Amino acid sequence: MKVLKCDITCLDVDIIVNAANNTLLGGGGVDGVIHRKAGKELKVECAKLDGCETGEAKITNAYKLPSDKIIHTVGPIYNGGNHGEAELLKKSYLNSMGLAEDYRKENQKEKIAIAFPCISTGVYGYPKKKASKIAVDTIRKINNPNINVIFVCHSDIDYQIYLKNVHGIKLSC
Ligand code: APR
């Protein structure tokens, strides 16, 4: 596992993950950037997928983006934490990793790299520390040596949270 602070759409990796909504037709946040930079063809392909349930994931081409594929997953909207949000967020990571492993096998790649944004922690309001723990613990438990997971942070606060959770590093300045 690695932690990067950058724009996920700049990464030349096999797969980037999109924090989508149930329509899969784009929106704001990282979803908006991914759709804008991938180009119009992405929405055309997404429109054929008939949406995506919360916690589920679907894969598309990445078009004008440097990555090969995009996995669109829909994280939960945080509603206090007593409505199954943690389980749904965990499912988003599990299902995304399942699709990534399918992609790796179908394309006969020995190893692949996948980049995750901090799913549900923007518009969907999931508390950053709680979400990061779920993300890191879920990926750690999957423990797939053939998939190099990169957690992409867009803000300093996320970066510091992930550095601590992934590498045990605490930034003091
Ligand atoms: N690269 C990496 N991370 C990014 C980028 C980017 N270019 N832009 C935003 N982010 C980060 C945000 O800082 C946040 O940490 O992605 C994380 C997820 O935030 P959102 O994009 O708001 O996603 P989410 O909270 O899951 O809400 C999903 O927002 O954009 C809409 O259509 C989307 O309805 C859906 C909802």
PDB file of C-alpha atoms and ligand atoms in Angstrom:
ATOM      1  CA  MET A   1       0.000   0.000   0.000  1.00  0.00           C
ATOM      2  CA  LYS A   2       1.170   3.524  -0.821  1.00  0.00           C
ATOM      3  CA  VAL A   3      -0.144   6.991  -0.015  1.00  0.00           C
ATOM      4  CA  LEU A   4       0.061   9.835  -2.545  1.00  0.00           C
ATOM      5  CA  LYS A   5      -1.179  13.403  -2.463  1.00  0.00           C
ATOM      6  CA  CYS A   6      -2.152  14.313  -6.022  1.00  0.00           C
ATOM      7  CA  ASP A   7      -4.906  14.542  -8.600  1.00  0.00           C
ATOM      8  CA  ILE A   8      -5.957  10.915  -9.194  1.00  0.00           C
ATOM      9  CA  THR A   9      -6.649  11.663 -12.874  1.00  0.00           C
ATOM     10  CA  CYS A  10      -2.948  12.281 -13.463  1.00  0.00           C
ATOM     11  CA  LEU A  11      -1.901   8.784 -12.418  1.00  0.00           C
ATOM     12  CA  ASP A  12      -0.680   6.402 -15.128  1.00  0.00           C
ATOM     13  CA  VAL A  13      -1.809   3.239 -13.317  1.00  0.00           C
ATOM     14  CA  ASP A  14      -3.891   0.270 -14.509  1.00  0.00           C
ATOM     15  CA  ILE A  15      -7.055   1.369 -12.701  1.00  0.00           C
ATOM     16  CA  ILE A  16      -8.306   4.466 -10.944  1.00  0.00           C
ATOM     17  CA  VAL A  17     -11.391   4.261  -8.758  1.00  0.00           C
ATOM     18  CA  ASN A  18     -14.140   6.848  -9.034  1.00  0.00           C
ATOM     19  CA  ALA A  19     -16.294   7.913  -6.076  1.00  0.00           C
ATOM     20  CA  ALA A  20     -19.474   7.925  -8.126  1.00  0.00           C
ATOM     21  CA  ASN A  21     -23.188   8.285  -7.441  1.00  0.00           C
ATOM     22  CA  ASN A  22     -25.934   5.775  -8.158  1.00  0.00           C
ATOM     23  CA  THR A  23     -26.608   7.155 -11.657  1.00  0.00           C
ATOM     24  CA  LEU A  24     -22.964   6.738 -12.761  1.00  0.00           C
ATOM     25  CA  LEU A  25     -23.570   9.799 -14.956  1.00  0.00           C
ATOM     26  CA  GLY A  26     -21.051  12.085 -13.265  1.00  0.00           C
ATOM     27  CA  GLY A  27     -21.338  14.783 -10.646  1.00  0.00           C
ATOM     28  CA  GLY A  28     -19.001  16.970  -8.641  1.00  0.00           C
ATOM     29  CA  GLY A  29     -15.875  16.156  -6.678  1.00  0.00           C
ATOM     30  CA  VAL A  30     -13.545  13.489  -8.016  1.00  0.00           C
ATOM     31  CA  ASP A  31     -16.423  12.137 -10.152  1.00  0.00           C
ATOM     32  CA  GLY A  32     -16.640  15.471 -11.945  1.00  0.00           C
ATOM     33  CA  VAL A  33     -12.908  15.668 -12.597  1.00  0.00           C
ATOM     34  CA  ILE A  34     -12.746  12.082 -13.862  1.00  0.00           C
ATOM     35  CA  HIS A  35     -15.646  12.591 -16.265  1.00  0.00           C
ATOM     36  CA  ARG A  36     -14.343  15.951 -17.455  1.00  0.00           C
ATOM     37  CA  LYS A  37     -10.835  14.644 -18.179  1.00  0.00           C
ATOM     38  CA  ALA A  38     -11.907  11.242 -19.561  1.00  0.00           C
ATOM     39  CA  GLY A  39     -14.147  12.928 -22.093  1.00  0.00           C
ATOM     40  CA  LYS A  40     -17.699  12.458 -23.340  1.00  0.00           C
ATOM     41  CA  GLU A  41     -17.275   8.804 -24.292  1.00  0.00           C
ATOM     42  CA  LEU A  42     -17.101   7.880 -20.611  1.00  0.00           C
ATOM     43  CA  LYS A  43     -20.655   9.075 -19.977  1.00  0.00           C
ATOM     44  CA  VAL A  44     -21.859   7.202 -23.079  1.00  0.00           C
ATOM     45  CA  GLU A  45     -20.423   3.951 -21.691  1.00  0.00           C
ATOM     46  CA  CYS A  46     -21.695   4.665 -18.162  1.00  0.00           C
ATOM     47  CA  ALA A  47     -25.198   5.331 -19.462  1.00  0.00           C
ATOM     48  CA  LYS A  48     -25.337   1.707 -20.680  1.00  0.00           C
ATOM     49  CA  LEU A  49     -24.524   0.324 -17.214  1.00  0.00           C
ATOM     50  CA  ASP A  50     -27.941   1.003 -15.693  1.00  0.00           C
ATOM     51  CA  GLY A  51     -26.555   2.740 -12.607  1.00  0.00           C
ATOM     52  CA  CYS A  52     -24.817   1.217  -9.585  1.00  0.00           C
ATOM     53  CA  GLU A  53     -26.102   0.275  -6.135  1.00  0.00           C
ATOM     54  CA  THR A  54     -24.373   1.770  -3.106  1.00  0.00           C
ATOM     55  CA  GLY A  55     -21.449  -0.470  -2.138  1.00  0.00           C
ATOM     56  CA  GLU A  56     -21.314  -2.024  -5.609  1.00  0.00           C
ATOM     57  CA  ALA A  57     -18.740  -1.321  -8.348  1.00  0.00           C
ATOM     58  CA  LYS A  58     -18.646  -1.323 -12.166  1.00  0.00           C
ATOM     59  CA  ILE A  59     -15.683  -1.037 -14.556  1.00  0.00           C
ATOM     60  CA  THR A  60     -15.329   1.049 -17.715  1.00  0.00           C
ATOM     61  CA  ASN A  61     -12.638   2.217 -20.095  1.00  0.00           C
ATOM     62  CA  ALA A  62     -10.736   5.332 -19.117  1.00  0.00           C
ATOM     63  CA  TYR A  63     -10.667   7.029 -22.549  1.00  0.00           C
ATOM     64  CA  LYS A  64      -8.555  10.207 -22.380  1.00  0.00           C
ATOM     65  CA  LEU A  65      -7.206   9.461 -18.908  1.00  0.00           C
ATOM     66  CA  PRO A  66      -3.731   7.890 -18.566  1.00  0.00           C
ATOM     67  CA  SER A  67      -5.085   4.858 -16.681  1.00  0.00           C
ATOM     68  CA  ASP A  68      -6.380   1.807 -18.556  1.00  0.00           C
ATOM     69  CA  LYS A  69      -9.681   1.421 -16.703  1.00  0.00           C
ATOM     70  CA  ILE A  70     -11.930   3.218 -14.228  1.00  0.00           C
ATOM     71  CA  ILE A  71     -13.781   1.334 -11.510  1.00  0.00           C
ATOM     72  CA  HIS A  72     -16.833   3.316 -10.453  1.00  0.00           C
ATOM     73  CA  THR A  73     -18.043   2.584  -6.962  1.00  0.00           C
ATOM     74  CA  VAL A  74     -20.761   4.294  -4.934  1.00  0.00           C
ATOM     75  CA  GLY A  75     -19.906   4.882  -1.305  1.00  0.00           C
ATOM     76  CA  PRO A  76     -22.556   5.495   1.356  1.00  0.00           C
ATOM     77  CA  ILE A  77     -23.863   8.902   2.312  1.00  0.00           C
ATOM     78  CA  TYR A  78     -22.906   9.293   5.981  1.00  0.00           C
ATOM     79  CA  ASN A  79     -26.032   9.562   8.108  1.00  0.00           C
ATOM     80  CA  GLY A  80     -24.715   9.369  11.673  1.00  0.00           C
ATOM     81  CA  GLY A  81     -23.067   5.962  11.384  1.00  0.00           C
ATOM     82  CA  ASN A  82     -25.986   3.777  12.515  1.00  0.00           C
ATOM     83  CA  HIS A  83     -27.447   2.985   9.115  1.00  0.00           C
ATOM     84  CA  GLY A  84     -24.959   0.410   7.860  1.00  0.00           C
ATOM     85  CA  GLU A  85     -22.590   3.016   6.415  1.00  0.00           C
ATOM     86  CA  ALA A  86     -19.426   1.235   7.562  1.00  0.00           C
ATOM     87  CA  GLU A  87     -20.473  -2.051   5.934  1.00  0.00           C
ATOM     88  CA  LEU A  88     -21.392  -0.284   2.692  1.00  0.00           C
ATOM     89  CA  LEU A  89     -18.088   1.597   2.572  1.00  0.00           C
ATOM     90  CA  LYS A  90     -16.235  -1.670   3.175  1.00  0.00           C
ATOM     91  CA  LYS A  91     -18.255  -3.259   0.343  1.00  0.00           C
ATOM     92  CA  SER A  92     -17.173  -0.477  -2.005  1.00  0.00           C
ATOM     93  CA  TYR A  93     -13.524  -1.317  -1.406  1.00  0.00           C
ATOM     94  CA  LEU A  94     -14.115  -5.095  -1.488  1.00  0.00           C
ATOM     95  CA  ASN A  95     -16.109  -4.985  -4.739  1.00  0.00           C
ATOM     96  CA  SER A  96     -13.617  -2.604  -6.383  1.00  0.00           C
ATOM     97  CA  MET A  97     -10.758  -4.960  -5.478  1.00  0.00           C
ATOM     98  CA  GLY A  98     -12.761  -7.921  -6.788  1.00  0.00           C
ATOM     99  CA  LEU A  99     -13.200  -6.229 -10.165  1.00  0.00           C
ATOM    100  CA  ALA A 100      -9.509  -5.288 -10.150  1.00  0.00           C
ATOM    101  CA  GLU A 101      -8.508  -8.943  -9.633  1.00  0.00           C
ATOM    102  CA  ASP A 102     -10.864 -10.003 -12.466  1.00  0.00           C
ATOM    103  CA  TYR A 103      -9.210  -7.368 -14.694  1.00  0.00           C
ATOM    104  CA  ARG A 104      -5.736  -8.621 -13.727  1.00  0.00           C
ATOM    105  CA  LYS A 105      -6.598 -12.228 -14.600  1.00  0.00           C
ATOM    106  CA  GLU A 106      -8.505 -11.392 -17.815  1.00  0.00           C
ATOM    107  CA  ASN A 107      -5.562  -9.317 -19.049  1.00  0.00           C
ATOM    108  CA  GLN A 108      -2.988 -11.887 -17.854  1.00  0.00           C
ATOM    109  CA  LYS A 109      -1.078  -9.290 -15.903  1.00  0.00           C
ATOM    110  CA  GLU A 110       1.192 -10.542 -13.147  1.00  0.00           C
ATOM    111  CA  LYS A 111       0.776  -7.399 -11.096  1.00  0.00           C
ATOM    112  CA  ILE A 112      -1.406  -4.311 -11.405  1.00  0.00           C
ATOM    113  CA  ALA A 113      -1.742  -0.962  -9.651  1.00  0.00           C
ATOM    114  CA  ILE A 114      -5.033   0.567  -8.526  1.00  0.00           C
ATOM    115  CA  ALA A 115      -5.559   4.051  -7.099  1.00  0.00           C
ATOM    116  CA  PHE A 116      -8.403   4.838  -4.681  1.00  0.00           C
ATOM    117  CA  PRO A 117      -9.641   8.312  -3.741  1.00  0.00           C
ATOM    118  CA  CYS A 118     -11.003   8.809  -0.204  1.00  0.00           C
ATOM    119  CA  ILE A 119     -14.435   7.427  -1.011  1.00  0.00           C
ATOM    120  CA  SER A 120     -17.472   9.050   0.645  1.00  0.00           C
ATOM    121  CA  THR A 121     -15.404  11.641   2.558  1.00  0.00           C
ATOM    122  CA  GLY A 122     -16.354  14.650   0.426  1.00  0.00           C
ATOM    123  CA  VAL A 123     -19.934  15.367  -0.613  1.00  0.00           C
ATOM    124  CA  TYR A 124     -21.090  12.188   1.144  1.00  0.00           C
ATOM    125  CA  GLY A 125     -19.738  13.444   4.463  1.00  0.00           C
ATOM    126  CA  TYR A 126     -18.096  10.335   5.861  1.00  0.00           C
ATOM    127  CA  PRO A 127     -15.773  11.261   8.753  1.00  0.00           C
ATOM    128  CA  LYS A 128     -12.274  11.134   7.286  1.00  0.00           C
ATOM    129  CA  LYS A 129     -10.547   9.160  10.046  1.00  0.00           C
ATOM    130  CA  LYS A 130     -13.304   6.537  10.243  1.00  0.00           C
ATOM    131  CA  ALA A 131     -13.388   6.160   6.451  1.00  0.00           C
ATOM    132  CA  SER A 132      -9.614   5.869   6.211  1.00  0.00           C
ATOM    133  CA  LYS A 133      -9.538   3.118   8.845  1.00  0.00           C
ATOM    134  CA  ILE A 134     -12.207   1.139   6.982  1.00  0.00           C
ATOM    135  CA  ALA A 135     -10.342   1.582   3.689  1.00  0.00           C
ATOM    136  CA  VAL A 136      -6.921   0.565   5.031  1.00  0.00           C
ATOM    137  CA  ASP A 137      -8.221  -2.320   7.175  1.00  0.00           C
ATOM    138  CA  THR A 138     -10.260  -3.707   4.254  1.00  0.00           C
ATOM    139  CA  ILE A 139      -7.346  -3.581   1.811  1.00  0.00           C
ATOM    140  CA  ARG A 140      -4.981  -5.022   4.427  1.00  0.00           C
ATOM    141  CA  LYS A 141      -7.338  -7.950   5.021  1.00  0.00           C
ATOM    142  CA  ILE A 142      -7.632  -8.682   1.278  1.00  0.00           C
ATOM    143  CA  ASN A 143      -3.846  -8.786   1.181  1.00  0.00           C
ATOM    144  CA  ASN A 144      -3.551  -9.460  -2.579  1.00  0.00           C
ATOM    145  CA  PRO A 145       0.190  -9.412  -3.399  1.00  0.00           C
ATOM    146  CA  ASN A 146      -0.595  -8.924  -7.091  1.00  0.00           C
ATOM    147  CA  ILE A 147      -2.440  -5.656  -6.655  1.00  0.00           C
ATOM    148  CA  ASN A 148      -0.449  -2.563  -5.659  1.00  0.00           C
ATOM    149  CA  VAL A 149      -2.947  -0.283  -3.876  1.00  0.00           C
ATOM    150  CA  ILE A 150      -2.386   3.473  -3.872  1.00  0.00           C
ATOM    151  CA  PHE A 151      -4.492   5.681  -1.597  1.00  0.00           C
ATOM    152  CA  VAL A 152      -4.728   9.066  -3.293  1.00  0.00           C
ATOM    153  CA  CYS A 153      -5.348  12.057  -1.048  1.00  0.00           C
ATOM    154  CA  HIS A 154      -6.333  15.448  -2.361  1.00  0.00           C
ATOM    155  CA  SER A 155      -6.080  17.388   0.879  1.00  0.00           C
ATOM    156  CA  ASP A 156      -3.362  17.687   3.511  1.00  0.00           C
ATOM    157  CA  ILE A 157      -5.683  16.418   6.219  1.00  0.00           C
ATOM    158  CA  ASP A 158      -6.457  13.234   4.275  1.00  0.00           C
ATOM    159  CA  TYR A 159      -2.759  12.780   3.503  1.00  0.00           C
ATOM    160  CA  GLN A 160      -1.837  13.001   7.188  1.00  0.00           C
ATOM    161  CA  ILE A 161      -4.605  10.574   8.178  1.00  0.00           C
ATOM    162  CA  TYR A 162      -3.517   8.019   5.575  1.00  0.00           C
ATOM    163  CA  LEU A 163       0.214   8.386   6.348  1.00  0.00           C
ATOM    164  CA  LYS A 164      -0.610   7.488   9.932  1.00  0.00           C
ATOM    165  CA  ASN A 165      -2.936   4.584   9.052  1.00  0.00           C
ATOM    166  CA  VAL A 166      -0.760   3.061   6.320  1.00  0.00           C
ATOM    167  CA  HIS A 167       2.793   3.825   7.425  1.00  0.00           C
ATOM    168  CA  GLY A 168       2.391   4.768  11.082  1.00  0.00           C
ATOM    169  CA  ILE A 169       3.956   8.153  10.280  1.00  0.00           C
ATOM    170  CA  LYS A 170       2.737  11.220  12.201  1.00  0.00           C
ATOM    171  CA  LEU A 171       3.540  14.589  10.607  1.00  0.00           C
ATOM    172  CA  SER A 172       4.250  17.109  13.348  1.00  0.00           C
ATOM    173  CA  CYS A 173       4.444  20.209  11.117  1.00  0.00           C
TER     174      CYS A 173
HETATM  175  N1  APR B   1      -8.084  13.486  -7.126  1.00  0.00           N
HETATM  176  C1  APR B   1      -8.141  12.765  -5.976  1.00  0.00           C
HETATM  177  N2  APR B   1      -9.071  12.957  -5.019  1.00  0.00           N
HETATM  178  C2  APR B   1      -9.969  13.944  -5.241  1.00  0.00           C
HETATM  179  C3  APR B   1      -9.977  14.737  -6.412  1.00  0.00           C
HETATM  180  C4  APR B   1      -8.979  14.472  -7.370  1.00  0.00           C
HETATM  181  N3  APR B   1      -8.902  15.173  -8.513  1.00  0.00           N
HETATM  182  N4  APR B   1     -11.019  15.623  -6.317  1.00  0.00           N
HETATM  183  C5  APR B   1     -11.613  15.405  -5.136  1.00  0.00           C
HETATM  184  N5  APR B   1     -10.991  14.400  -4.477  1.00  0.00           N
HETATM  185  C6  APR B   1     -11.287  13.836  -3.155  1.00  0.00           C
HETATM  186  C7  APR B   1     -12.013  14.694  -2.180  1.00  0.00           C
HETATM  187  O1  APR B   1     -11.114  15.613  -1.573  1.00  0.00           O
HETATM  188  C8  APR B   1     -12.505  13.653  -1.201  1.00  0.00           C
HETATM  189  O2  APR B   1     -11.469  13.369  -0.271  1.00  0.00           O
HETATM  190  O3  APR B   1     -12.148  12.729  -3.349  1.00  0.00           O
HETATM  191  C9  APR B   1     -12.719  12.413  -2.087  1.00  0.00           C
HETATM  192  C10 APR B   1     -14.174  12.031  -2.299  1.00  0.00           C
HETATM  193  O4  APR B   1     -14.966  13.214  -2.348  1.00  0.00           O
HETATM  194  P1  APR B   1     -16.159  13.353  -3.427  1.00  0.00           P
HETATM  195  O5  APR B   1     -15.581  13.428  -4.761  1.00  0.00           O
HETATM  196  O6  APR B   1     -17.032  14.462  -2.949  1.00  0.00           O
HETATM  197  O7  APR B   1     -16.931  11.956  -3.343  1.00  0.00           O
HETATM  198  P2  APR B   1     -17.937  11.392  -2.244  1.00  0.00           P
HETATM  199  O8  APR B   1     -17.771  12.036  -0.915  1.00  0.00           O
HETATM  200  O9  APR B   1     -17.802   9.899  -2.343  1.00  0.00           O
HETATM  201  O10 APR B   1     -19.352  11.850  -2.802  1.00  0.00           O
HETATM  202  C11 APR B   1     -19.791  11.292  -4.011  1.00  0.00           C
HETATM  203  O11 APR B   1     -20.107  13.450  -4.947  1.00  0.00           O
HETATM  204  O12 APR B   1     -19.079  14.182  -6.801  1.00  0.00           O
HETATM  205  C12 APR B   1     -20.234  13.657  -6.343  1.00  0.00           C
HETATM  206  O13 APR B   1     -21.128  12.431  -8.194  1.00  0.00           O
HETATM  207  C13 APR B   1     -20.503  12.301  -6.938  1.00  0.00           C
HETATM  208  O14 APR B   1     -22.698  12.220  -6.041  1.00  0.00           O
HETATM  209  C14 APR B   1     -21.381  11.721  -5.890  1.00  0.00           C
HETATM  210  C15 APR B   1     -20.788  12.246  -4.604  1.00  0.00           C
END
